[in-house]
mmCIF file of C-alpha atoms in Angstrom:
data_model
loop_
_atom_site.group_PDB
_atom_site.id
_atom_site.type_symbol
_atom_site.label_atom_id
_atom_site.label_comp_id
_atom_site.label_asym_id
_atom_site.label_seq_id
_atom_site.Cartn_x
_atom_site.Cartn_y
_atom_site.Cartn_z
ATOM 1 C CA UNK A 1 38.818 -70.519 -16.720
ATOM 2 C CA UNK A 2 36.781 -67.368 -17.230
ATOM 3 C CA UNK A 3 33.425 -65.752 -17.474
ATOM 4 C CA UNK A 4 32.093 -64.620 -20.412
ATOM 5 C CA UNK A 5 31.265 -61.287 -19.005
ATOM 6 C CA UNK A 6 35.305 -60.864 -17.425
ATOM 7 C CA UNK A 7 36.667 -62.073 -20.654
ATOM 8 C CA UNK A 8 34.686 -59.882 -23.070
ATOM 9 C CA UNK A 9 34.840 -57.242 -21.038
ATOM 10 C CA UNK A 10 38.594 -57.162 -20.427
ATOM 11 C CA UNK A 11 38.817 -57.264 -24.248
ATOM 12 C CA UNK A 12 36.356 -54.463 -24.452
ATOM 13 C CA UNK A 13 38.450 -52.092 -21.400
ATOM 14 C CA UNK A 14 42.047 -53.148 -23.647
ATOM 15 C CA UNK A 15 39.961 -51.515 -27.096
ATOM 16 C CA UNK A 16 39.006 -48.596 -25.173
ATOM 17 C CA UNK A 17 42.266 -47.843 -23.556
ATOM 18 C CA UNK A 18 44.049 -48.764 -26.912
ATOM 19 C CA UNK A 19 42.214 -45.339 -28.376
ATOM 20 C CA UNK A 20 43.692 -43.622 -24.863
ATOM 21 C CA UNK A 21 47.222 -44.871 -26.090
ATOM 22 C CA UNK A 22 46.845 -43.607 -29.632
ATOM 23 C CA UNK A 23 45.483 -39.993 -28.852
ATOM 24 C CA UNK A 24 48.483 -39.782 -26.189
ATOM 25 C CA UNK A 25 50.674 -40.168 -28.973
ATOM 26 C CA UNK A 26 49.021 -38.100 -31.605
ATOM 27 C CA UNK A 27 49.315 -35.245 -28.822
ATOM 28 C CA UNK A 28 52.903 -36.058 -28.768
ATOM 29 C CA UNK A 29 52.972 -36.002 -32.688
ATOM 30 C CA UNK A 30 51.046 -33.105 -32.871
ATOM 31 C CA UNK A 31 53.570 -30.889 -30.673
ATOM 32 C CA UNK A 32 56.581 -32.329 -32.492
ATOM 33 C CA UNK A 33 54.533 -31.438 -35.758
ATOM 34 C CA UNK A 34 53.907 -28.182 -34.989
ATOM 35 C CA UNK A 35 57.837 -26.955 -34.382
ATOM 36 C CA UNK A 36 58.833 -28.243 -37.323
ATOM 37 C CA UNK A 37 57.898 -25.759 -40.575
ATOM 38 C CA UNK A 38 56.441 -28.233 -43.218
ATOM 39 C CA UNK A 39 54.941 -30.697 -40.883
ATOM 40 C CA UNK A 40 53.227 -28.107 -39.037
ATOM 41 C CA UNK A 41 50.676 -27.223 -42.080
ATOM 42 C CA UNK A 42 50.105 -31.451 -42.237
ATOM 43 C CA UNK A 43 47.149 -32.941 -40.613
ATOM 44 C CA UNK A 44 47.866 -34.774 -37.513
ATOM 45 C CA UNK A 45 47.917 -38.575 -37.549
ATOM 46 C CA UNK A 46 44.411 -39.789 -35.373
ATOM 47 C CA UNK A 47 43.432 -42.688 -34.990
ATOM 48 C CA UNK A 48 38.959 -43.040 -35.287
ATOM 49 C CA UNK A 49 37.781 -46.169 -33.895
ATOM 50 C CA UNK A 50 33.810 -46.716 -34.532
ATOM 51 C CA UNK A 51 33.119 -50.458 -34.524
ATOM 52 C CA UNK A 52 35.629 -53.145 -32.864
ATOM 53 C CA UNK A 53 34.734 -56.914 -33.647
ATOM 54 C CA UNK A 54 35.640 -59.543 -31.111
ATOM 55 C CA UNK A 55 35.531 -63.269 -31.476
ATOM 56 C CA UNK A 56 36.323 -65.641 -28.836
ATOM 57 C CA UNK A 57 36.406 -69.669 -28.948
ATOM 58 C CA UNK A 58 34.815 -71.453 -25.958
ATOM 59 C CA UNK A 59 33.707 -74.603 -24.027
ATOM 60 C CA UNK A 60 31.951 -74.644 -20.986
ATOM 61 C CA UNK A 61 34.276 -75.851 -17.826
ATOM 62 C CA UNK A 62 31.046 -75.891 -15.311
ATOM 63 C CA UNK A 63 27.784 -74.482 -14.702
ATOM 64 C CA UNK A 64 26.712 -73.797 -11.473
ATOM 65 C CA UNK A 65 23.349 -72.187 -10.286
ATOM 66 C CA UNK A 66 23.172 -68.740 -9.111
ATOM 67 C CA UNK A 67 20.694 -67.598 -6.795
ATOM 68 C CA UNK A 68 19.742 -64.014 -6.766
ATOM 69 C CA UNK A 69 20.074 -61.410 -3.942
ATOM 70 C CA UNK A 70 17.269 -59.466 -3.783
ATOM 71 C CA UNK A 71 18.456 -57.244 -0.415
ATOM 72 C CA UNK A 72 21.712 -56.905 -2.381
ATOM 73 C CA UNK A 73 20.233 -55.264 -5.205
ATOM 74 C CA UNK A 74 17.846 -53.028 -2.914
ATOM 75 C CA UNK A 75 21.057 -51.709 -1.376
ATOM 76 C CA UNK A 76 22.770 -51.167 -4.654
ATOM 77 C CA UNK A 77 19.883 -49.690 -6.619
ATOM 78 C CA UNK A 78 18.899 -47.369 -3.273
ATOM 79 C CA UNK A 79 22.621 -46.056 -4.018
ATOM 80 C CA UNK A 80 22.230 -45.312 -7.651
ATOM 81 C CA UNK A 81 18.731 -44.104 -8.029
ATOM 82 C CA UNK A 82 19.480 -40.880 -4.677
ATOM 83 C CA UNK A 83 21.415 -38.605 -6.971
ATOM 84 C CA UNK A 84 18.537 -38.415 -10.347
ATOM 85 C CA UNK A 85 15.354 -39.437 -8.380
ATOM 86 C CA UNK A 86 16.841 -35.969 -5.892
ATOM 87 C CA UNK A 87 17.075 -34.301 -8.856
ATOM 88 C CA UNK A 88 13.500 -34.854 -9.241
ATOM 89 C CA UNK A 89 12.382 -33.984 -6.014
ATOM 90 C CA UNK A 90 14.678 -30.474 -6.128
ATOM 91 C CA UNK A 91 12.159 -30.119 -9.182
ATOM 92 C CA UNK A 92 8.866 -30.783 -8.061
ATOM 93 C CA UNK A 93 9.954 -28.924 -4.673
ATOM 94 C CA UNK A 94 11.501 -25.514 -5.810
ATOM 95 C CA UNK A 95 11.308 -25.571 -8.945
ATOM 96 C CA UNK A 96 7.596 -25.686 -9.260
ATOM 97 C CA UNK A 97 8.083 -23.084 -6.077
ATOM 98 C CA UNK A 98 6.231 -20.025 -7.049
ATOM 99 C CA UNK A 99 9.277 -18.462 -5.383
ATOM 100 C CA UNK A 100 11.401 -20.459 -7.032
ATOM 101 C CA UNK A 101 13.785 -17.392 -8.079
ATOM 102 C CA UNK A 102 13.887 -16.438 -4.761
ATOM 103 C CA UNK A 103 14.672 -20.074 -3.394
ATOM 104 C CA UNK A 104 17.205 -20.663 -6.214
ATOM 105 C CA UNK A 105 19.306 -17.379 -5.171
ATOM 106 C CA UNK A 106 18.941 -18.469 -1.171
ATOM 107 C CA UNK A 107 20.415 -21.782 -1.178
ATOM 108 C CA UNK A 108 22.841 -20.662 -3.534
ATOM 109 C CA UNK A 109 23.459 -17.581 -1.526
ATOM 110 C CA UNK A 110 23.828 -19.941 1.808
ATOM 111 C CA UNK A 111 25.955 -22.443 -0.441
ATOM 112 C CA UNK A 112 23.783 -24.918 0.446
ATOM 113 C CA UNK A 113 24.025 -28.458 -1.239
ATOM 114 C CA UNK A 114 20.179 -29.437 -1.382
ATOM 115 C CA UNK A 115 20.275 -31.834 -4.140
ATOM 116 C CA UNK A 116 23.134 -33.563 -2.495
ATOM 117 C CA UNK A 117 21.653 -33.425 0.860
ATOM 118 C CA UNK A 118 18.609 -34.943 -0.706
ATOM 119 C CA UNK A 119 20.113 -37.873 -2.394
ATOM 120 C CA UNK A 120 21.872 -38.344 0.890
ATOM 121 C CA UNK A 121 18.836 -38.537 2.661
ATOM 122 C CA UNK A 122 17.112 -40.758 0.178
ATOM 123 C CA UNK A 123 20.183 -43.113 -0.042
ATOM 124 C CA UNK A 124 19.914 -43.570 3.883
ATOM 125 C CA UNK A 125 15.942 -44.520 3.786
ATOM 126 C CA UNK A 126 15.924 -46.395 0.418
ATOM 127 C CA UNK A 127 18.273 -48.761 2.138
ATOM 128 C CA UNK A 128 16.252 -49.448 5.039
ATOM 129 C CA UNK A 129 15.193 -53.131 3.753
ATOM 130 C CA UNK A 130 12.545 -53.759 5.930
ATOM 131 C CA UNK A 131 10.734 -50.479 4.336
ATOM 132 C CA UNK A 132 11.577 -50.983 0.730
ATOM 133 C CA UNK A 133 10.598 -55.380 1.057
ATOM 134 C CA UNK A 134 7.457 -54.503 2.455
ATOM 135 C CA UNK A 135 7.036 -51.696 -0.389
ATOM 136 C CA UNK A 136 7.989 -54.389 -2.692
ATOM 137 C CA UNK A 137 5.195 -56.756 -1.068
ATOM 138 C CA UNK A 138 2.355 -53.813 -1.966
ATOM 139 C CA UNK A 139 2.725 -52.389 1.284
ATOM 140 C CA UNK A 140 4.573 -49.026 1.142
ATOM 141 C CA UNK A 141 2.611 -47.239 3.929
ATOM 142 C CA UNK A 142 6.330 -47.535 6.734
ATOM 143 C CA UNK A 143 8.339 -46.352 3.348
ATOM 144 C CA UNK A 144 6.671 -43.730 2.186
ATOM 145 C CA UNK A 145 6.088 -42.305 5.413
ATOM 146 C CA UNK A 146 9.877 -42.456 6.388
ATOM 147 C CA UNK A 147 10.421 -40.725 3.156
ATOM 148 C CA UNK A 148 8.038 -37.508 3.868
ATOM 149 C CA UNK A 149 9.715 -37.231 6.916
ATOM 150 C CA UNK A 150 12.916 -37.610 6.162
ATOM 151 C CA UNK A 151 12.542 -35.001 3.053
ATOM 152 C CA UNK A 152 10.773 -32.921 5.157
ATOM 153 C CA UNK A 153 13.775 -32.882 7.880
ATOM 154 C CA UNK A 154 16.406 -32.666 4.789
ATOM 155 C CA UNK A 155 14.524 -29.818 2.592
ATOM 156 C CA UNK A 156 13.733 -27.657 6.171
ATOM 157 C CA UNK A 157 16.669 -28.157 7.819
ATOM 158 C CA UNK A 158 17.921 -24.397 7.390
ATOM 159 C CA UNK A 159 15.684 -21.941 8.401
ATOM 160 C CA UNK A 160 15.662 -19.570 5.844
ATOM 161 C CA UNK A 161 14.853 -21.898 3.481
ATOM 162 C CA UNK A 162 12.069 -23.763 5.678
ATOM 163 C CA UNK A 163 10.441 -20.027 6.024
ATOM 164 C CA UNK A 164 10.352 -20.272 1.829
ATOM 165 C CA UNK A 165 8.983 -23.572 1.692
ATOM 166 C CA UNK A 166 6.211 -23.685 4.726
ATOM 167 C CA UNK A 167 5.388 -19.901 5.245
ATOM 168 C CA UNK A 168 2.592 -20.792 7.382
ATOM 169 C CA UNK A 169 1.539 -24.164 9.441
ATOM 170 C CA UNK A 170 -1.966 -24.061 6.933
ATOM 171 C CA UNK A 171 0.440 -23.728 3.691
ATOM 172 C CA UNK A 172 0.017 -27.476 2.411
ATOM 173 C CA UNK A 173 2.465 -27.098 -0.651
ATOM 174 C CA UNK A 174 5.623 -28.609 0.605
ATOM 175 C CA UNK A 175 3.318 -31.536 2.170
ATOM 176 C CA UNK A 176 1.702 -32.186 -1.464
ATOM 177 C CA UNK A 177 4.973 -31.816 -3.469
ATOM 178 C CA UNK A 178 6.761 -34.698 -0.876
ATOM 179 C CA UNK A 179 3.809 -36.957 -1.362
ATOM 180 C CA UNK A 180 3.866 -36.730 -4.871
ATOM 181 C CA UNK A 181 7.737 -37.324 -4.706
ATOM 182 C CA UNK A 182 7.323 -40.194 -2.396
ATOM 183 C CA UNK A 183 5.500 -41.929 -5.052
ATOM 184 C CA UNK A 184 7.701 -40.550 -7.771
ATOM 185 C CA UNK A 185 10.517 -42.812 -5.736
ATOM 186 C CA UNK A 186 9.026 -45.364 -4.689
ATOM 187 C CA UNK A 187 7.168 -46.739 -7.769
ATOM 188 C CA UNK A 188 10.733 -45.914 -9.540
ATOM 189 C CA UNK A 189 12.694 -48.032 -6.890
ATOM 190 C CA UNK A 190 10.127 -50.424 -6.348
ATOM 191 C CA UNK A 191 9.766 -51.156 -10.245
ATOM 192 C CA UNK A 192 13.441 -50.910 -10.978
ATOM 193 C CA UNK A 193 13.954 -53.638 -8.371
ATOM 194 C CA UNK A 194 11.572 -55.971 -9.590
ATOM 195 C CA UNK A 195 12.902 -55.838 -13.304
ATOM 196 C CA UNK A 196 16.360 -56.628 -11.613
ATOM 197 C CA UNK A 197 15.521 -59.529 -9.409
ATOM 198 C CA UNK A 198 13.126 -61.103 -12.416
ATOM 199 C CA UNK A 199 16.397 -60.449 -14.327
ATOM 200 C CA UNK A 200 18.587 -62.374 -11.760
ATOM 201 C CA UNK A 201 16.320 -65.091 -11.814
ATOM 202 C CA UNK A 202 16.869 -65.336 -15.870
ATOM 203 C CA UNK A 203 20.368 -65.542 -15.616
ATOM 204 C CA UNK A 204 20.678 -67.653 -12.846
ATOM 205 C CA UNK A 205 23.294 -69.997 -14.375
ATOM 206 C CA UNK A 206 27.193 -69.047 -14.007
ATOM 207 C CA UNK A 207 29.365 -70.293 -16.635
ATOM 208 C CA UNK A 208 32.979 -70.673 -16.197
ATOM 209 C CA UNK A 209 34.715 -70.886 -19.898
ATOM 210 C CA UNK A 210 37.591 -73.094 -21.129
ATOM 211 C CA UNK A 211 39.267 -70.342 -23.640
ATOM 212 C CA UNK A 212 42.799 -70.036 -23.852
ATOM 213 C CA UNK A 213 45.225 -72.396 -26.299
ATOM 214 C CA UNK A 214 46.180 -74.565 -23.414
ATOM 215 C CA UNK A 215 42.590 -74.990 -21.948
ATOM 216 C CA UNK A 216 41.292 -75.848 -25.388
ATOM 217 C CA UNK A 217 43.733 -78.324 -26.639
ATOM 218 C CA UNK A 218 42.070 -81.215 -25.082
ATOM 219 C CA UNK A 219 38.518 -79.848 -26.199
ATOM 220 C CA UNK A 220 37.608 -81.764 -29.290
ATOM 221 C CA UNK A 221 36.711 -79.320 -32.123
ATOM 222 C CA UNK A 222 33.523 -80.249 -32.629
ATOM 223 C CA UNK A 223 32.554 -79.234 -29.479
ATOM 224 C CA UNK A 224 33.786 -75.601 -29.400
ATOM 225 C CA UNK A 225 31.463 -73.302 -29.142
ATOM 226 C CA UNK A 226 31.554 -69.066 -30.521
ATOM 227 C CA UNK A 227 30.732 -65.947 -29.108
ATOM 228 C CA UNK A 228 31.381 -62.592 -31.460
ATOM 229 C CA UNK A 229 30.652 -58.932 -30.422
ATOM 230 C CA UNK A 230 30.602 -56.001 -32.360
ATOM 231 C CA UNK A 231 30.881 -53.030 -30.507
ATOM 232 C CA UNK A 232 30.501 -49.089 -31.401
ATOM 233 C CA UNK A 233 32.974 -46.744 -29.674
ATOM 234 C CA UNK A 234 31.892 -43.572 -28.609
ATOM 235 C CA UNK A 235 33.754 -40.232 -28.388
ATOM 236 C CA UNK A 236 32.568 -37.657 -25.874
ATOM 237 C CA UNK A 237 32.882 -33.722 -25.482
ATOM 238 C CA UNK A 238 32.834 -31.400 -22.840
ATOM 239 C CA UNK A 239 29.505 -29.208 -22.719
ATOM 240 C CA UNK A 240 28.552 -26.801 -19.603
ATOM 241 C CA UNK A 241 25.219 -26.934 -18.685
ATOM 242 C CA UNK A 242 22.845 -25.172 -15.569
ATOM 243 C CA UNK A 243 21.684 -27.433 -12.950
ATOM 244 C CA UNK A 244 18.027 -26.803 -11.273
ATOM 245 C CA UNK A 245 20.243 -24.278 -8.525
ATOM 246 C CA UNK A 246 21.892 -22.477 -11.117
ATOM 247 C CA UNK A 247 25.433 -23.695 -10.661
ATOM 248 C CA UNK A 248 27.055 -24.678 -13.798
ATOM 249 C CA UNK A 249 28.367 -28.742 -14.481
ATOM 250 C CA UNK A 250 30.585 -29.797 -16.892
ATOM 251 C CA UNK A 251 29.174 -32.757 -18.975
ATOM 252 C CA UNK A 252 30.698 -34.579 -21.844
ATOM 253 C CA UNK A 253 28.046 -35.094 -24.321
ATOM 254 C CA UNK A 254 28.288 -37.819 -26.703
ATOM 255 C CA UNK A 255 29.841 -36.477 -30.135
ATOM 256 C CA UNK B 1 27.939 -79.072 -11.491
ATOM 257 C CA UNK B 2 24.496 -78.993 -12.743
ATOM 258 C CA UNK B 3 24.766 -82.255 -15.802
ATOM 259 C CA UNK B 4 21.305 -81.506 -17.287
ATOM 260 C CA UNK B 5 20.494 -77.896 -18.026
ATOM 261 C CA UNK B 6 17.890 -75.450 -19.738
ATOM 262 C CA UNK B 7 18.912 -74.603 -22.749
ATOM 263 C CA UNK B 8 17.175 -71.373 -22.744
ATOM 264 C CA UNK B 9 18.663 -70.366 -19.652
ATOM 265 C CA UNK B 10 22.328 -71.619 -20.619
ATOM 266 C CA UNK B 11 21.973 -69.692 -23.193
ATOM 267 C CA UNK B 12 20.294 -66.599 -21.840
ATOM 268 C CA UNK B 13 23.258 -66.494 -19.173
ATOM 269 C CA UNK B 14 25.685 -66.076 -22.053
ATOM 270 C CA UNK B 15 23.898 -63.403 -22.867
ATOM 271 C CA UNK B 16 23.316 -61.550 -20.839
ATOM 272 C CA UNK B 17 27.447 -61.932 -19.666
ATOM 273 C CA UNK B 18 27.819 -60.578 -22.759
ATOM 274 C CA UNK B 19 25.829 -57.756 -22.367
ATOM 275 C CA UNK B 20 27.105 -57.393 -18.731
ATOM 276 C CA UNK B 21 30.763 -56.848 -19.708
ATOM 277 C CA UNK B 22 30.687 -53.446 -20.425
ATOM 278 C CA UNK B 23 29.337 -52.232 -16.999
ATOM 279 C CA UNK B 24 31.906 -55.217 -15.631
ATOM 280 C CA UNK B 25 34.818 -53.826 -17.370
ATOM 281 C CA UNK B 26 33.663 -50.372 -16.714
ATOM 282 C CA UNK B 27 33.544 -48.863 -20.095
ATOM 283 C CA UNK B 28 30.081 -49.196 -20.925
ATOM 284 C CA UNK B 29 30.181 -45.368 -21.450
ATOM 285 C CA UNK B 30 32.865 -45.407 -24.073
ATOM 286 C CA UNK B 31 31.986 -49.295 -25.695
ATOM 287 C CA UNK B 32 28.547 -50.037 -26.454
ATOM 288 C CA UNK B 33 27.887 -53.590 -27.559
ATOM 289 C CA UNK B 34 25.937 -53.244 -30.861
ATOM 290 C CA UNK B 35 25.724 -57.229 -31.387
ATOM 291 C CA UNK B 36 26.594 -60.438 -29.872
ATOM 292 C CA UNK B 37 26.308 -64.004 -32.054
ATOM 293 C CA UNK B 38 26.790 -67.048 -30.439
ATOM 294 C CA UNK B 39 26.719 -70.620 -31.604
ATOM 295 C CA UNK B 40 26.821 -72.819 -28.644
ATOM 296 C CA UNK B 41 27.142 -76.987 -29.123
ATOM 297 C CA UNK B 42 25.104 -79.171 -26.860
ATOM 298 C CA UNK B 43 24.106 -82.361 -26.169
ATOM 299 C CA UNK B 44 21.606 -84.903 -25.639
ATOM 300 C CA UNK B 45 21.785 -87.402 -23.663
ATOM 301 C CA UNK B 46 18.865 -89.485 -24.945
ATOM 302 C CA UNK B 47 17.780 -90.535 -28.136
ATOM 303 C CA UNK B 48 16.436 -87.360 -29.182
ATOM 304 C CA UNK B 49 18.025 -86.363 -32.440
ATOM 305 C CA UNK B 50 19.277 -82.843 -31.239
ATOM 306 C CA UNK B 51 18.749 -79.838 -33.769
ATOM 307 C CA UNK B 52 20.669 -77.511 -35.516
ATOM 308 C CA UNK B 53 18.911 -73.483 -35.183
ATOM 309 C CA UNK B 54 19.683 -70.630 -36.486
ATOM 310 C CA UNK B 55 17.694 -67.259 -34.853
ATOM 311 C CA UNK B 56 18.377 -63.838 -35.427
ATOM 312 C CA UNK B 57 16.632 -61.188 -33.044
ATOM 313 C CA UNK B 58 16.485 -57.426 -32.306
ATOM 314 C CA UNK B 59 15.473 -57.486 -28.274
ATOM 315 C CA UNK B 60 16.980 -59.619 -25.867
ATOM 316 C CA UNK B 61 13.126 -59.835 -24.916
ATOM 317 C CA UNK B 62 12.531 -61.962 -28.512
ATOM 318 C CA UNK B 63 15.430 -63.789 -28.185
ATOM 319 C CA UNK B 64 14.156 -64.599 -24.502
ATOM 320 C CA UNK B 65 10.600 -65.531 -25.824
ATOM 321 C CA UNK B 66 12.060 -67.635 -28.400
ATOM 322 C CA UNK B 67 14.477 -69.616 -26.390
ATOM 323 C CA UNK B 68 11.573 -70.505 -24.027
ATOM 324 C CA UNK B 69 9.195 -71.787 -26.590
ATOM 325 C CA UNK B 70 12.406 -73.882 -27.955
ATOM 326 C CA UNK B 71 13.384 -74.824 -24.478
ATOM 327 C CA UNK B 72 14.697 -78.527 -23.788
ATOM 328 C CA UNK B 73 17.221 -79.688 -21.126
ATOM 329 C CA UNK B 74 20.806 -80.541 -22.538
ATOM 330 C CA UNK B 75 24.244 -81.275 -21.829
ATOM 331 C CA UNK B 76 26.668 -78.457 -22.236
ATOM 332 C CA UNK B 77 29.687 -79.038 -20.611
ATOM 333 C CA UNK B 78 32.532 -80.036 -21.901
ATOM 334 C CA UNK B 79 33.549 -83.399 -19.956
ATOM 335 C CA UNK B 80 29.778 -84.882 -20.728
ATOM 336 C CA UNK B 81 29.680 -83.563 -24.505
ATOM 337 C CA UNK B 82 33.110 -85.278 -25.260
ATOM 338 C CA UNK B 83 31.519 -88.520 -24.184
ATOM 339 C CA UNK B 84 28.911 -87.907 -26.911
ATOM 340 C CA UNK B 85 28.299 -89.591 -30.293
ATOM 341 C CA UNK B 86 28.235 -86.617 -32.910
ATOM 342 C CA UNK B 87 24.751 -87.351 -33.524
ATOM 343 C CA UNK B 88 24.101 -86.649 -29.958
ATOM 344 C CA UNK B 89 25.059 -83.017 -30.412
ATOM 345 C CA UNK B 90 23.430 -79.676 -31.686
ATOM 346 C CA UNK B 91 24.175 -76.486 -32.187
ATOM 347 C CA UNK B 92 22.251 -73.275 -31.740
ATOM 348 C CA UNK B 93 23.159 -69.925 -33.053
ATOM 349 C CA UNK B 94 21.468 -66.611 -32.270
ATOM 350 C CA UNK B 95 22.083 -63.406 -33.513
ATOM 351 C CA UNK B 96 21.119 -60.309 -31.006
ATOM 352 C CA UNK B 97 20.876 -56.914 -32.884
ATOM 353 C CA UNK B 98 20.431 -54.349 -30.115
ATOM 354 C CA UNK B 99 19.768 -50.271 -30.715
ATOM 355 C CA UNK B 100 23.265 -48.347 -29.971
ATOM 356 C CA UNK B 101 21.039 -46.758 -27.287
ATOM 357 C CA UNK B 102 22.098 -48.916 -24.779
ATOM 358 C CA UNK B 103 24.744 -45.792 -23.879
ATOM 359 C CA UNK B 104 24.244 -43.042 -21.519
ATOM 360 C CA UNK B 105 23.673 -39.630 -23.371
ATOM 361 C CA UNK B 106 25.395 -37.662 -20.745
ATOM 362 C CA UNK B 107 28.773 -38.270 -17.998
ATOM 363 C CA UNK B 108 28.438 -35.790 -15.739
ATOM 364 C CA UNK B 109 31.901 -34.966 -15.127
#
């Protein structure tokens, strides 16, 4: 018995890593090609995959309701969303610095890892569940307080940089940028949680699938049911890029 | 094991499995499903003459909407649709057309 997501899937993973296998051995071809003096002015074999086609032949084994996990999802999500909703906050806090230069060359100066402290930080509070439920309930007073303060602790933790950010106890800036990035997170938690959970609740059947030879055999035909993907493969290539510090990341960009 | 069942939500499940087994398998960066058709049998297991649809969609949200205003219970495993008279069961197939931008633009790396 399988899923349908398992099944496809592990068809899906065996595709990809098929186009692995072939460019491995074009690289081998390539560099037996190129010391031999007529083959090396051919064109090495590659193999392009765009599209792959899959049908599969099913009948359901069982169904069995699924009930969602909201706190699961909240734990998950507050996991995922630290490293691009810090990314956000390293914006709207140096970034829109007007020392921002001067920031930029300090923390890199001091080596210090603000965007990754920051997603740290947010990770840790967007997985207190009391805060985010009660956020999730319309009430994100606790959350977005623990937030400001816990930004606030993360962003002035070095003193250099805390004498940048809050030059003077009537200098409001850093206090208006974290409220405006507690609302940036929450309403982007907070909403992306919602669209999950509503989406658990969709889905909440679980299908296990007769689908191999043997299992099917005693299915009568006329109660076999179809399921047929078309997929696009996607090649990727390395790019550098500058992050919001001015440290340079390798991406792969899609082709 | 559930005997009656929505047909919009058996349905929807396969779905979104479907859509689901690229981030299961962990190649949704690499393989991005582009379409998924599906023609499921069911049953009925009263006198109501089951049908025989065909939908084709662009959004899962559509194909959601759809399947809700054509929403019945039915029978759809296998052990109560063998016990079925062949006028007992239907078949519905949908067709889900979905943008290739379901894949991430960058992998930081």
């Amino acid at each position: 018995m399988a899923e349908v997501r398992s099944l496809l899937g592990a068809i899906l993973r065996d595709i990809a890593e098929a186009r692995v296998t072939s460019d491995l051995f074009s690289r081998d071809v390539g560099l037996e090609y190129v010391e031999d003096e007529i083959l090396r002015d051919f064109p090495v074999p590659r193999v392009d995959m765009k599209e792959a086609a899959v049908r599969v032949r099913f009948a359901v084994e069982s169904l069995e309701v699924r009930e969602p996990d909201p706190d699961k999802t909240i734990k998950r999500l507050a996991t995922e969303r630290a490293e691009p909703l810090a990314k956000e906050i390293f914006r709207l806090v140096v970034d829109e610095h007007p020392k921002r230069d001067e920031l930029v060359a300090l923390i890199r100066r001091k080596q210090i890892d603000l965007p990754g402290q920051v997603a740290r930080a947010l990770a840790s509070t967007l997985s207190e569940l009391e805060l985010v439920r009660a956020a999730l309930d319309e009430d994100p007073t606790a959350l977005d307080k623990a937030l400001r303060e816990q930004l606030r602790a993360t962003l002035t933790e070095d003193g250099d940089v805390k004498k940048l950010l809050v030059p003077s106890r009537s200098d409001r800036r850093l206090a208006t940028a974290l409220q405006k990035a507690s609302e940036v997170v929450i309403t982007d938690l907070v909403e992306r949680v919602r669209a999950e959970i509503t989406g658990d609740k969709r889905r909440d059947l679980k299908l296990k699938l007769a689908v191999t030879r043997r299992e099917l055999a005693e299915v009568p035909e006329t109660i076999v049911s179809e399921i047929s993907v078309v997929a696009e493969m996607r090649n990727y290539l390395w790019s550098e890029t500058e992050e919001p510090d001015g440290s340079i990341r390798r991406r792969l960009l899609p082709e | 094991m559930a005997a009656n069942v929505s047909l919009a939500k058996f349905v929807t499940a396969i779905l979104f499995d479907a859509l689901d087994a690229g981030r299961w398998a962990n190649v949704r960066d690499v393989v991005g499903i582009r379409e998924i058709s599906i023609s499921v049998v069911y049953g009925s297991d009263d006198a109501t003459k089951p049908g025989q649809d065909i939908a084709e969609f662009d959004s899962i949200t559509m194909a959601q909407r759809w399947l809700a205003e054509h929403d019945r219970e039915v029978l759809a495993d296998r052990r109560h649709l063998a016990g079925l008279p062949a006028q007992r069961l239907g078949r519905l197939s949908i067709r889900l057309r979905l943008p290739s931008a379901t894949m991430p633009e960058q992998i930081s790396g």
